[in-house]
Each structure stands twice: as C-alpha cells, then as structure tokens.
C-alpha cells in the first residue's frame, strides 16, 4: 500500500477528559515500529469498559486517550520482525496479549499471557507502546492508547502479540464482537463455568455478553436456560438463541431468585451474572446456594 512507512491522517474519537463526550478529531497515526502492526479498523463496537474510563469516579484514567477495544480490521503495514500477519490480512485486535511462548500461553488452563504480569492495572496500562511512546498525535500532542488496541480510530497501531489473524472471508462487522463481548460471555459458559450437558442455567442480563453466554450454555448442552432481564423486548432474541424460559423481574410478584428456585425445584446448576449490578449478584449467589 502507498501509505506504508508514512504517517496516516485519519479520524478518531478522542476522550479529552472524564465525564465529557468523545470528540471526532483528525489524528496522525505513525508507522509501526519493530514487532508492531498498523491496522485499518473496519468495524468497532462499544463496550461498557470504554464508558467506565470516562466515569468521574475512575480517577486513574489517562487523557487524552483513544478508547475502543472491540474491533476488527485489515492490516495496513507491519514493522520489522512481524511474522504472524502481513498487509491485507483480516485481524482482530486483542486487549489481552498472546505471546504464544510463555508457560501460560502454552497451557490449556489459561490464556493470561505472562506479559499481563507486567501490568498493575491492565485497564489503564498498555497506554503506550513498548518503547514508552504513543503512535497517535492530535493537534501536536501525543494521545494515549487504550488497552493496547484503540479501535475508535480509523487506523491504529498494536503490538504483534495483540492481534489474532482471522479468515479472509470473515464479516468484520460481525466478528468484531469476538474482541470482547462474545468471547467474554461464551467463554464464561464454556471455559469458566464449564456448563455440562443436561444442566439448568440462569443468565442475568441479555446484552451482548449475556446473549453470548446463552449461546455457550446452549452449545454445552444445557437442558434448561432461564434468561432474566428487565427489558422484555430482548426475550424474542433470547428464545431464538436457545432460552427455554424468560423472566422480567419487574413483572413478578416476588423476587426473581425465589421464582427460579420454585421453577427448578431448588435452584439452577449454573448462574451467570452478565449485568454487573449488585442485585443480579445477590440473585446468582442465592439460587446457586439453594441448589447445593
């Protein structure tokens, strides 16, 4: 491509400070250095973690910053030493590095690469590249990276350990969810909970993570999947993906956890909180405890 080795000017959504809207700005994206890859972002989604950084009570955030960590794109150019991808490849940026060499990457029990041990707070670190500089500039000032990905930019630069090459025929507008939401929910059911065939499951929250967890429970062979959300409009999609029962706590005469205990004769085998609120956490603990 004619842009290789050159600074690229493009649009990005920059967070200049906490509790303020993102601003669409023109940024300069420097060429990749050794073991770095510059990606043209084709699709990106919004995760609640991006909003978390902007919350005024989160005092560790660094500004200005280009957020975004759930995206997919096409490799524009690579720096010296990159062997796992080439220009033109479709890729998904990864906020969790994968060196594929350490004991953790080689273990079937975890995917927490040893590189993560370098970070005291992974949410705010990976804010610059390994040489401690940023590849983003706006109005003459450097702009921080986010989670080593920064997908809210038309072009971004990542470490060659922070991406996964995918099939050439992949639909980037769909597979971008593999960067966070889908893998979080599906992985929670398959890898963390290890849902078993014939089991009963309850899923609290039917956003992207919750629906992905539902898919995981279905694939694992759960015989009953109870989907819980305060928005009943989500139930049609939940049923299409495999939910056997749908409950809206606001439509019930007693706490939803008590309803589930009655429905299942004591509680479910697996409960997944995909909402993140304290009320959902209480429900999860309650229906699991009553089934033990």
Short mmCIF file of N, CA and C in Angstrom, two decimals, residues 1-90:
data_model
loop_
_atom_site.label_atom_id
_atom_site.label_comp_id
_atom_site.label_asym_id
_atom_site.label_seq_id
_atom_site.Cartn_x
_atom_site.Cartn_y
_atom_site.Cartn_z
N UNK A 1 0.83 -1.19 0.00
CA UNK A 1 0.00 0.00 0.00
C UNK A 1 0.87 1.25 0.00
N UNK A 2 0.36 2.35 -0.60
CA UNK A 2 1.14 3.56 -0.70
C UNK A 2 1.36 4.28 0.61
N UNK A 3 0.67 3.86 1.66
CA UNK A 3 0.81 4.52 2.97
C UNK A 3 1.88 3.87 3.84
N UNK A 4 2.43 2.76 3.43
CA UNK A 4 3.42 2.07 4.25
C UNK A 4 4.62 2.96 4.52
N UNK A 5 5.02 3.00 5.78
CA UNK A 5 6.17 3.80 6.18
C UNK A 5 5.89 5.27 6.34
N UNK A 6 4.63 5.67 6.12
CA UNK A 6 4.26 7.08 6.21
C UNK A 6 3.27 7.31 7.35
N UNK A 7 3.22 8.54 7.83
CA UNK A 7 2.21 8.92 8.80
C UNK A 7 0.86 8.99 8.08
N UNK A 8 -0.16 8.41 8.71
CA UNK A 8 -1.51 8.44 8.15
C UNK A 8 -2.36 9.43 8.94
N UNK A 9 -3.06 10.29 8.23
CA UNK A 9 -4.03 11.18 8.87
C UNK A 9 -5.42 10.58 8.70
N UNK A 10 -6.16 10.51 9.81
CA UNK A 10 -7.48 9.90 9.76
C UNK A 10 -8.33 10.46 10.90
N UNK A 11 -9.55 9.97 10.99
CA UNK A 11 -10.46 10.41 12.04
C UNK A 11 -10.40 9.43 13.22
N UNK A 12 -10.57 9.98 14.42
CA UNK A 12 -10.63 9.16 15.63
C UNK A 12 -11.53 9.85 16.64
N UNK A 13 -12.13 9.06 17.51
CA UNK A 13 -12.93 9.60 18.61
C UNK A 13 -12.03 9.70 19.84
N UNK A 14 -11.75 10.92 20.27
CA UNK A 14 -10.82 11.14 21.38
C UNK A 14 -11.57 11.55 22.64
N UNK A 15 -11.17 10.96 23.74
CA UNK A 15 -11.66 11.39 25.06
C UNK A 15 -10.62 12.36 25.61
N UNK A 16 -10.99 13.63 25.69
CA UNK A 16 -10.06 14.64 26.18
C UNK A 16 -10.06 14.74 27.70
N UNK A 17 -11.21 14.39 28.30
CA UNK A 17 -11.31 14.43 29.76
C UNK A 17 -12.48 13.56 30.21
N UNK A 18 -12.53 13.30 31.51
CA UNK A 18 -13.58 12.44 32.06
C UNK A 18 -14.94 13.13 32.00
N UNK A 19 -15.97 12.31 31.92
CA UNK A 19 -17.36 12.78 32.01
C UNK A 19 -17.73 13.76 30.90
N UNK A 20 -17.04 13.66 29.76
CA UNK A 20 -17.33 14.52 28.62
C UNK A 20 -17.51 13.65 27.37
N UNK A 21 -18.31 14.11 26.41
CA UNK A 21 -18.48 13.34 25.17
C UNK A 21 -17.16 13.19 24.42
N UNK A 22 -17.05 12.12 23.66
CA UNK A 22 -15.90 11.94 22.79
C UNK A 22 -15.96 12.96 21.66
N UNK A 23 -14.80 13.37 21.17
CA UNK A 23 -14.72 14.34 20.08
C UNK A 23 -14.10 13.68 18.85
N UNK A 24 -14.75 13.84 17.71
CA UNK A 24 -14.19 13.33 16.47
C UNK A 24 -13.12 14.32 16.00
N UNK A 25 -11.89 13.84 15.91
CA UNK A 25 -10.76 14.70 15.57
C UNK A 25 -9.94 14.07 14.46
N UNK A 26 -9.15 14.89 13.78
CA UNK A 26 -8.16 14.36 12.86
C UNK A 26 -6.90 14.03 13.66
N UNK A 27 -6.41 12.83 13.49
CA UNK A 27 -5.21 12.40 14.21
C UNK A 27 -4.16 11.95 13.21
N UNK A 28 -2.91 11.94 13.66
CA UNK A 28 -1.82 11.37 12.87
C UNK A 28 -1.44 10.04 13.51
N UNK A 29 -1.37 9.01 12.70
CA UNK A 29 -1.01 7.68 13.18
C UNK A 29 0.34 7.30 12.57
N UNK A 30 1.34 7.17 13.42
CA UNK A 30 2.70 6.91 12.95
C UNK A 30 2.84 5.48 12.42
N UNK A 31 3.84 5.23 11.58
CA UNK A 31 4.07 3.87 11.08
C UNK A 31 4.45 2.93 12.23
N UNK A 32 4.23 1.65 12.05
CA UNK A 32 4.59 0.69 13.10
C UNK A 32 6.10 0.53 13.21
N UNK A 33 6.57 0.36 14.43
CA UNK A 33 7.98 0.07 14.68
C UNK A 33 8.16 -1.45 14.80
N UNK A 34 9.30 -1.89 15.28
CA UNK A 34 9.59 -3.32 15.36
C UNK A 34 8.52 -4.05 16.16
N UNK A 35 8.05 -5.16 15.64
CA UNK A 35 7.03 -6.01 16.27
C UNK A 35 5.73 -5.26 16.53
N UNK A 36 5.40 -4.35 15.61
CA UNK A 36 4.14 -3.63 15.68
C UNK A 36 3.40 -3.75 14.35
N UNK A 37 2.09 -3.56 14.41
CA UNK A 37 1.24 -3.70 13.23
C UNK A 37 0.28 -2.51 13.18
N UNK A 38 0.17 -1.90 12.00
CA UNK A 38 -0.82 -0.83 11.82
C UNK A 38 -2.04 -1.42 11.11
N UNK A 39 -3.21 -1.16 11.68
CA UNK A 39 -4.45 -1.77 11.21
C UNK A 39 -5.45 -0.70 10.79
N UNK A 40 -6.08 -0.92 9.67
CA UNK A 40 -7.23 -0.11 9.29
C UNK A 40 -8.46 -0.72 9.95
N UNK A 41 -9.06 0.00 10.88
CA UNK A 41 -10.23 -0.52 11.59
C UNK A 41 -11.46 -0.38 10.70
N UNK A 42 -12.11 -1.50 10.43
CA UNK A 42 -13.30 -1.51 9.59
C UNK A 42 -14.57 -1.45 10.43
N UNK A 43 -14.55 -2.10 11.57
CA UNK A 43 -15.74 -2.13 12.44
C UNK A 43 -15.29 -2.15 13.90
N UNK A 44 -16.05 -1.44 14.73
CA UNK A 44 -15.77 -1.47 16.16
C UNK A 44 -17.08 -1.35 16.91
N UNK A 45 -17.15 -1.97 18.06
CA UNK A 45 -18.34 -1.93 18.90
C UNK A 45 -18.01 -1.17 20.19
N UNK A 46 -19.05 -0.85 20.93
CA UNK A 46 -18.89 -0.13 22.19
C UNK A 46 -19.09 -1.08 23.35
N UNK A 47 -18.13 -1.12 24.25
CA UNK A 47 -18.20 -1.95 25.45
C UNK A 47 -18.31 -1.04 26.67
N UNK A 48 -18.95 -1.54 27.70
CA UNK A 48 -19.12 -0.72 28.90
C UNK A 48 -17.78 -0.33 29.52
N UNK A 49 -16.75 -1.12 29.29
CA UNK A 49 -15.43 -0.77 29.82
C UNK A 49 -14.94 0.56 29.25
N UNK A 50 -15.29 0.85 28.01
CA UNK A 50 -14.92 2.14 27.43
C UNK A 50 -15.58 3.28 28.20
N UNK A 51 -16.86 3.10 28.53
CA UNK A 51 -17.57 4.12 29.29
C UNK A 51 -17.03 4.23 30.72
N UNK A 52 -16.58 3.11 31.25
CA UNK A 52 -16.04 3.09 32.62
C UNK A 52 -14.87 4.06 32.77
N UNK A 53 -14.04 4.14 31.75
CA UNK A 53 -12.88 5.02 31.79
C UNK A 53 -13.30 6.48 31.92
N UNK A 54 -14.45 6.80 31.37
CA UNK A 54 -14.92 8.19 31.38
C UNK A 54 -15.64 8.58 32.66
N UNK A 55 -15.92 7.61 33.51
CA UNK A 55 -16.67 7.90 34.74
C UNK A 55 -15.83 8.79 35.66
N UNK A 56 -16.41 9.86 36.18
CA UNK A 56 -15.62 10.78 37.01
C UNK A 56 -15.05 10.16 38.28
N UNK A 57 -15.63 9.06 38.74
CA UNK A 57 -15.11 8.41 39.94
C UNK A 57 -13.92 7.49 39.64
N UNK A 58 -13.67 7.24 38.34
CA UNK A 58 -12.50 6.45 37.97
C UNK A 58 -11.33 7.42 37.79
N UNK A 59 -10.55 7.55 38.81
CA UNK A 59 -9.54 8.61 38.85
C UNK A 59 -8.19 8.21 38.23
N UNK A 60 -8.06 6.96 37.80
CA UNK A 60 -6.78 6.50 37.27
C UNK A 60 -6.63 6.74 35.77
N UNK A 61 -7.70 7.14 35.13
CA UNK A 61 -7.68 7.26 33.68
C UNK A 61 -6.69 8.31 33.20
N UNK A 62 -6.10 8.04 32.03
CA UNK A 62 -5.13 8.95 31.42
C UNK A 62 -5.78 9.61 30.21
N UNK A 63 -5.63 10.91 30.10
CA UNK A 63 -6.21 11.68 28.98
C UNK A 63 -5.14 12.56 28.35
N UNK A 64 -5.32 12.88 27.05
CA UNK A 64 -6.34 12.39 26.12
C UNK A 64 -6.06 10.95 25.70
N UNK A 65 -7.12 10.24 25.34
CA UNK A 65 -6.97 8.83 25.01
C UNK A 65 -7.96 8.45 23.91
N UNK A 66 -7.55 7.51 23.06
CA UNK A 66 -8.44 6.93 22.06
C UNK A 66 -8.89 5.58 22.60
N UNK A 67 -10.16 5.49 22.96
CA UNK A 67 -10.71 4.27 23.54
C UNK A 67 -11.04 3.25 22.45
N UNK A 68 -11.72 2.19 22.85
CA UNK A 68 -12.13 1.14 21.92
C UNK A 68 -11.25 -0.09 22.00
N UNK A 69 -11.88 -1.25 22.18
CA UNK A 69 -11.09 -2.49 22.26
C UNK A 69 -11.86 -3.68 21.68
N UNK A 70 -12.95 -3.41 20.97
CA UNK A 70 -13.78 -4.49 20.42
C UNK A 70 -13.95 -4.21 18.93
N UNK A 71 -12.92 -4.54 18.17
CA UNK A 71 -12.94 -4.16 16.77
C UNK A 71 -12.36 -5.22 15.85
N UNK A 72 -12.38 -4.92 14.58
CA UNK A 72 -11.79 -5.80 13.57
C UNK A 72 -11.35 -4.95 12.39
N UNK A 73 -10.32 -5.40 11.72
CA UNK A 73 -9.82 -4.60 10.61
C UNK A 73 -8.89 -5.36 9.70
N UNK A 74 -8.18 -4.59 8.88
CA UNK A 74 -7.28 -5.15 7.87
C UNK A 74 -5.88 -4.58 8.10
N UNK A 75 -4.88 -5.43 8.09
CA UNK A 75 -3.51 -4.99 8.29
C UNK A 75 -3.09 -4.08 7.15
N UNK A 76 -2.66 -2.86 7.51
CA UNK A 76 -2.18 -1.90 6.51
C UNK A 76 -0.68 -2.05 6.29
N UNK A 77 0.08 -2.22 7.39
CA UNK A 77 1.53 -2.39 7.28
C UNK A 77 2.05 -3.02 8.55
N UNK A 78 3.24 -3.57 8.48
CA UNK A 78 3.86 -4.21 9.65
C UNK A 78 5.27 -3.68 9.82
N UNK A 79 5.74 -3.71 11.08
CA UNK A 79 7.09 -3.30 11.37
C UNK A 79 8.06 -4.46 11.27
N UNK A 80 9.36 -4.19 11.40
CA UNK A 80 10.37 -5.25 11.34
C UNK A 80 10.10 -6.33 12.39
N UNK A 81 10.32 -7.57 12.00
CA UNK A 81 10.20 -8.68 12.93
C UNK A 81 8.83 -9.30 13.04
N UNK A 82 7.83 -8.73 12.39
CA UNK A 82 6.48 -9.28 12.46
C UNK A 82 6.36 -10.47 11.51
N UNK A 83 5.94 -11.61 12.04
CA UNK A 83 5.83 -12.83 11.23
C UNK A 83 4.44 -13.45 11.25
N UNK A 84 3.57 -12.98 12.14
CA UNK A 84 2.27 -13.63 12.30
C UNK A 84 1.16 -13.03 11.45
N UNK A 85 1.46 -11.98 10.69
CA UNK A 85 0.47 -11.40 9.78
C UNK A 85 1.19 -10.59 8.72
N UNK A 86 0.44 -10.20 7.70
CA UNK A 86 1.00 -9.42 6.60
C UNK A 86 -0.05 -8.42 6.12
N UNK A 87 0.38 -7.40 5.37
CA UNK A 87 -0.60 -6.44 4.84
C UNK A 87 -1.70 -7.14 4.05
N UNK A 88 -2.94 -6.73 4.33
CA UNK A 88 -4.09 -7.33 3.67
C UNK A 88 -4.81 -8.36 4.50
N UNK A 89 -4.15 -8.87 5.54
CA UNK A 89 -4.80 -9.87 6.40
C UNK A 89 -5.90 -9.23 7.24
N UNK A 90 -6.97 -9.97 7.45
CA UNK A 90 -8.00 -9.55 8.39
C UNK A 90 -7.61 -9.98 9.80
#
